[in-house]
Coordinates of C-alpha atoms in Angstrom, one line a residue:
M1 CA -0.7 0.4 -4.2
S2 CA -1.7 -2.5 -6.4
P3 CA -0.2 -5.9 -5.5
T4 CA 2.8 -7.1 -7.5
T5 CA 3.1 -10.3 -9.5
L6 CA 4.7 -12.0 -6.5
N7 CA 2.1 -10.6 -4.1
R8 CA -0.7 -12.0 -6.3
L9 CA 0.9 -15.4 -6.6
A10 CA 1.4 -15.6 -2.9
S11 CA -2.3 -14.9 -2.4
G12 CA -3.3 -17.6 -4.8
S13 CA -4.1 -15.4 -7.8
T14 CA -2.4 -16.0 -11.2
P15 CA -1.7 -12.8 -13.3
E16 CA -2.8 -13.1 -16.9
V17 CA 0.8 -12.3 -18.1
L18 CA 1.9 -15.6 -16.5
E19 CA -0.8 -17.5 -18.4
R20 CA 0.5 -16.0 -21.7
V21 CA 4.1 -16.9 -20.9
A22 CA 3.1 -20.5 -19.9
R23 CA 1.3 -20.9 -23.3
D24 CA 4.2 -19.5 -25.2
E25 CA 6.7 -21.7 -23.5
G26 CA 4.5 -24.8 -23.5
V27 CA 5.0 -25.3 -19.7
D28 CA 2.6 -26.1 -16.9
L29 CA 1.1 -22.9 -15.5
E30 CA 1.3 -24.1 -11.9
S31 CA 5.0 -25.0 -12.2
L32 CA 5.7 -21.6 -13.8
A33 CA 3.9 -19.8 -11.0
S34 CA 5.8 -21.8 -8.3
S35 CA 9.1 -21.0 -10.0
V36 CA 8.4 -17.2 -10.1
L37 CA 7.2 -17.3 -6.5
A38 CA 10.4 -19.0 -5.4
G39 CA 12.6 -16.4 -7.3
R40 CA 13.9 -18.9 -9.9
T41 CA 12.1 -17.3 -12.8
V42 CA 11.1 -13.7 -13.5
V43 CA 8.4 -12.2 -15.8
P44 CA 9.4 -8.6 -16.5
A45 CA 6.2 -6.7 -17.2
S46 CA 5.8 -3.2 -15.6
R47 CA 2.3 -2.2 -14.8
A48 CA 3.1 1.2 -16.3
R49 CA 2.7 -0.1 -19.9
E50 CA 1.1 -2.9 -21.9
L51 CA 3.4 -5.6 -23.3
E52 CA 2.6 -7.2 -26.6
K53 CA 5.2 -10.0 -26.2
P54 CA 5.9 -10.7 -22.5
C55 CA 8.4 -13.4 -21.7
G56 CA 9.7 -15.5 -18.8
I57 CA 13.3 -15.8 -17.9
G58 CA 14.7 -18.6 -15.8
E59 CA 14.2 -22.1 -14.7
G60 CA 12.8 -24.6 -17.3
L61 CA 12.3 -21.9 -20.0
R62 CA 14.0 -21.2 -23.3
V63 CA 17.1 -19.1 -23.1
K64 CA 16.3 -15.5 -23.9
V65 CA 18.3 -13.1 -26.0
N66 CA 18.6 -9.4 -25.1
A67 CA 19.6 -6.6 -27.6
N68 CA 21.3 -3.5 -26.3
I69 CA 20.6 -0.3 -28.2
G70 CA 21.0 3.4 -27.2
S71 CA 22.3 6.8 -28.2
S72 CA 25.5 8.5 -27.2
A73 CA 26.9 12.1 -27.3
D74 CA 28.4 11.3 -30.7
S75 CA 25.2 9.7 -32.2
D76 CA 22.1 11.2 -30.6
S77 CA 19.1 10.3 -32.8
T78 CA 15.8 9.0 -31.5
E79 CA 14.9 7.8 -35.0
A80 CA 18.1 5.8 -35.3
E81 CA 17.3 4.1 -32.0
L82 CA 13.8 3.3 -33.1
E83 CA 15.2 1.7 -36.2
K84 CA 17.5 -0.4 -34.0
L85 CA 14.5 -1.4 -31.9
R86 CA 12.6 -2.5 -35.1
I87 CA 15.5 -4.6 -36.4
A88 CA 16.2 -6.2 -33.0
V89 CA 12.6 -7.3 -32.6
A90 CA 12.3 -8.4 -36.2
Y91 CA 15.3 -10.7 -35.8
G92 CA 13.9 -12.3 -32.6
A93 CA 15.2 -10.3 -29.6
D94 CA 13.2 -11.3 -26.5
T95 CA 14.1 -8.2 -24.6
V96 CA 15.7 -4.8 -25.4
M97 CA 17.8 -2.4 -23.3
D98 CA 17.9 1.3 -24.0
L99 CA 21.4 2.4 -22.8
S100 CA 21.1 5.9 -24.2
T101 CA 23.4 8.6 -22.8
G102 CA 22.9 11.3 -25.4
S103 CA 21.3 14.6 -24.3
T104 CA 17.9 13.6 -25.7
W105 CA 17.7 10.3 -23.8
R106 CA 14.4 11.2 -22.2
D107 CA 12.7 11.5 -25.6
T108 CA 14.4 8.4 -26.8
L109 CA 13.4 6.3 -23.8
G110 CA 9.8 7.6 -24.0
E111 CA 9.5 6.6 -27.7
I112 CA 11.1 3.2 -27.2
A113 CA 8.8 2.5 -24.2
A114 CA 5.8 3.4 -26.2
R115 CA 6.8 1.2 -29.2
S116 CA 8.7 -1.8 -27.8
P117 CA 6.5 -4.9 -27.9
V118 CA 9.0 -6.8 -25.8
P119 CA 10.2 -6.2 -22.2
L120 CA 12.4 -3.1 -21.9
G121 CA 15.4 -2.6 -19.6
T122 CA 17.6 0.4 -18.7
V123 CA 20.6 1.4 -16.5
P124 CA 19.3 4.6 -14.8
L125 CA 22.7 5.6 -13.5
Y126 CA 24.1 6.1 -17.0
Q127 CA 21.8 9.1 -17.5
V128 CA 22.2 10.7 -14.1
F129 CA 26.0 10.5 -14.1
G130 CA 26.1 11.5 -17.7
E131 CA 24.1 14.7 -17.2
V132 CA 26.2 15.8 -14.2
I133 CA 29.4 15.2 -16.0
R134 CA 28.2 17.0 -19.2
S135 CA 27.4 20.0 -17.0
G136 CA 30.9 20.2 -15.7
G137 CA 30.6 18.1 -12.5
D138 CA 32.3 14.8 -11.7
A139 CA 31.0 11.4 -10.5
A140 CA 31.5 12.3 -6.9
S141 CA 29.2 15.4 -7.2
V142 CA 26.1 13.3 -8.0
T143 CA 23.8 13.2 -5.0
E144 CA 22.0 10.2 -3.6
E145 CA 18.7 11.8 -4.3
Q146 CA 19.6 12.3 -8.0
M147 CA 20.4 8.5 -8.2
L148 CA 17.1 7.5 -6.6
S149 CA 15.1 10.1 -8.7
A150 CA 16.6 8.6 -11.9
V151 CA 15.4 5.2 -10.9
E152 CA 11.9 6.5 -10.2
E153 CA 11.8 8.3 -13.5
H154 CA 12.7 5.2 -15.4
C155 CA 10.0 3.2 -13.5
R156 CA 7.4 5.9 -14.4
A157 CA 8.5 5.6 -18.1
G158 CA 7.4 2.0 -18.2
V159 CA 10.8 0.2 -17.9
D160 CA 10.2 -3.5 -17.1
F161 CA 13.6 -4.3 -15.6
L162 CA 16.3 -2.0 -14.2
T163 CA 20.0 -2.7 -13.9
L164 CA 21.2 -1.4 -10.6
H165 CA 24.7 -2.1 -9.2
C166 CA 23.6 -2.5 -5.6
G167 CA 26.4 -4.9 -4.7
V168 CA 29.3 -2.7 -5.4
T169 CA 30.2 -2.0 -1.7
R170 CA 33.2 -0.3 -0.2
R171 CA 34.3 -3.7 1.2
A172 CA 34.2 -5.3 -2.2
V173 CA 36.2 -2.5 -3.8
E174 CA 38.7 -2.7 -1.0
L175 CA 39.1 -6.4 -1.7
L176 CA 39.7 -5.6 -5.3
R177 CA 42.4 -3.1 -4.5
R178 CA 44.0 -5.4 -2.0
E179 CA 44.2 -8.4 -4.2
G180 CA 44.9 -6.5 -7.4
R181 CA 43.6 -7.0 -10.9
Q182 CA 45.0 -7.0 -14.4
L183 CA 42.1 -5.0 -15.8
G184 CA 40.4 -3.3 -12.8
I185 CA 36.7 -2.5 -13.0
V186 CA 35.3 -2.9 -16.6
S187 CA 31.6 -2.2 -15.7
R188 CA 30.6 1.4 -16.4
G189 CA 28.2 1.4 -13.5
G190 CA 30.7 -0.3 -11.2
S191 CA 33.4 2.2 -12.0
L192 CA 31.1 5.2 -11.6
L193 CA 30.0 4.0 -8.2
A194 CA 33.5 3.1 -7.1
E195 CA 34.6 6.7 -8.0
W196 CA 31.6 8.1 -6.2
M197 CA 32.4 6.1 -3.0
E198 CA 36.1 7.1 -3.1
G199 CA 35.2 10.8 -3.7
N200 CA 32.6 11.0 -0.9
G201 CA 34.1 8.5 1.6
R202 CA 30.6 6.9 1.9
E203 CA 28.9 3.6 1.1
N204 CA 27.1 3.0 -2.2
P205 CA 23.6 4.6 -1.9
L206 CA 22.1 1.8 -4.0
Y207 CA 23.2 -0.5 -1.2
T208 CA 22.4 1.6 1.8
R209 CA 19.0 2.7 0.4
F210 CA 18.1 -0.6 -1.1
D211 CA 14.7 -0.6 0.7
D212 CA 13.9 2.7 -1.0
L213 CA 14.6 1.1 -4.4
V214 CA 12.5 -1.9 -3.5
E215 CA 9.5 0.5 -2.8
M216 CA 9.9 2.2 -6.2
L217 CA 10.1 -1.1 -8.2
R218 CA 7.2 -2.5 -6.2
E219 CA 5.0 0.4 -7.0
Y220 CA 5.4 -0.3 -10.8
D221 CA 5.9 -4.1 -10.5
A222 CA 9.3 -3.7 -12.2
V223 CA 12.1 -6.3 -11.9
F224 CA 15.6 -5.8 -10.5
S225 CA 18.5 -6.8 -12.7
L226 CA 21.1 -6.6 -10.0
G227 CA 24.3 -5.5 -11.9
D228 CA 27.7 -7.2 -11.7
G229 CA 29.7 -4.0 -11.3
L230 CA 32.8 -6.0 -10.3
R231 CA 32.7 -8.7 -13.0
P232 CA 36.1 -9.7 -14.2
G233 CA 37.2 -8.1 -17.5
C234 CA 39.9 -10.7 -18.4
L235 CA 40.7 -14.3 -17.6
A236 CA 43.4 -13.5 -15.1
D237 CA 40.8 -11.7 -12.9
A238 CA 38.1 -14.5 -13.0
T239 CA 36.5 -15.6 -9.8
D240 CA 38.5 -13.3 -7.5
R241 CA 37.5 -12.2 -4.0
A242 CA 35.9 -8.9 -5.2
Q243 CA 33.6 -10.7 -7.7
M244 CA 32.6 -13.3 -5.0
E245 CA 32.0 -10.6 -2.4
E246 CA 29.7 -8.8 -4.7
L247 CA 27.9 -12.0 -5.6
I248 CA 27.3 -12.9 -2.0
T249 CA 25.8 -9.4 -1.4
L250 CA 23.6 -9.8 -4.4
G251 CA 22.3 -13.1 -3.1
E252 CA 21.4 -11.4 0.2
L253 CA 19.7 -8.5 -1.6
Q254 CA 17.7 -10.9 -3.8
Q255 CA 16.2 -12.5 -0.7
R256 CA 15.3 -9.1 0.8
S257 CA 13.6 -8.1 -2.5
L258 CA 11.6 -11.3 -2.8
R259 CA 10.3 -11.0 0.7
A260 CA 9.1 -7.5 -0.3
G261 CA 7.3 -8.8 -3.4
V262 CA 9.8 -7.6 -6.1
Q263 CA 11.2 -10.0 -8.7
V264 CA 15.0 -10.2 -9.2
M265 CA 17.4 -11.5 -11.8
I266 CA 21.2 -11.2 -11.4
E267 CA 24.0 -10.3 -13.8
G268 CA 27.2 -12.2 -14.3
P269 CA 29.8 -13.6 -14.7
G270 CA 32.1 -11.7 -17.1
H271 CA 35.3 -13.5 -18.2
V272 CA 35.7 -17.1 -17.2
P273 CA 38.2 -19.7 -18.4
L274 CA 36.5 -22.3 -20.6
N275 CA 37.2 -25.2 -18.1
E276 CA 35.7 -23.2 -15.2
I277 CA 32.4 -22.2 -16.6
A278 CA 30.3 -25.1 -15.2
E279 CA 31.7 -24.6 -11.7
N280 CA 31.3 -20.8 -11.9
V281 CA 27.7 -21.1 -12.9
R282 CA 27.0 -23.6 -10.1
M283 CA 28.6 -21.3 -7.6
Q284 CA 26.5 -18.3 -8.8
K285 CA 23.3 -20.3 -8.7
S286 CA 24.1 -21.5 -5.2
L287 CA 25.1 -18.1 -3.7
C288 CA 22.0 -16.5 -5.3
H289 CA 19.4 -19.1 -4.4
G290 CA 18.7 -20.2 -8.0
A291 CA 17.9 -16.8 -9.3
P292 CA 17.8 -16.4 -13.1
F293 CA 21.0 -15.0 -14.5
Y294 CA 21.3 -12.3 -17.1
V295 CA 24.7 -13.5 -18.4
L296 CA 27.3 -11.1 -19.5
G297 CA 29.5 -13.9 -20.8
P298 CA 30.9 -16.3 -19.9
V299 CA 33.6 -14.7 -22.1
V300 CA 36.4 -17.2 -22.6
T301 CA 38.9 -15.0 -24.5
D302 CA 40.7 -11.8 -23.8
I303 CA 40.9 -10.8 -27.5
A304 CA 38.6 -10.4 -30.5
P305 CA 34.8 -10.8 -29.7
G306 CA 34.2 -10.3 -26.0
Y307 CA 36.9 -7.7 -25.2
D308 CA 35.1 -6.2 -22.2
H309 CA 36.2 -2.6 -21.7

């Protein structure tokens, strides 16, 4: 197995992709390398494909903008998604996520991976749960092996960063139930895994088999985007115990992943009252050891833009 970006940095070698990012950002290469090695910056660049426009995300770098595209059962056209990709890149998207759930998602992902000049992300569970449900099953009938196989398939396709909801544990969901929420779980991945755990009476496989996920991502030098499956979906639910429990777990998993040579960014924070944003971000950074955040929000209103479910 070839060494990952983190492995190479730890051995004193600087990957060419970091040199490109440093030039593009106008930052010192040594400082960038130190930040990546410390887990405060990520450079998503799978070894499974060549990137025309790599980017760095995190400490001391420009804020990056991601564009979500993807088919659905109601609109399942690869050509339409490729046109979305073209428009997103033309208007300056730094990264793109393919969230396709239509029946031809494999073709769509393959074409997007072949043509995207910018880092590509996905949420593998969307496809595996979607296929099982379309075939007449329910969320609880998805197997652990199906989940892990989906992750490996996306890695092989050349995905640069993968959203995986590894911190949605039985304890966190129980805290959510015990404390109560106005809007419950608004994350699609979080709700699917909560339903899976309830139906099977077992812990989240993405948590119990995290080491297996690390091995897969390490093989392809892909980046974890640890999903915020329990992010609050309205202001009344902001910064509750369930959200904090998940965040603590994600911080622990980030450290495990870095020790194994796999880069990590973390999602958050969902809905946050305007006057609590600064403290919320400080808390996230502290609990997650300065990891870069893929911010879903902060959303400061429960109506109009940002209605999150």
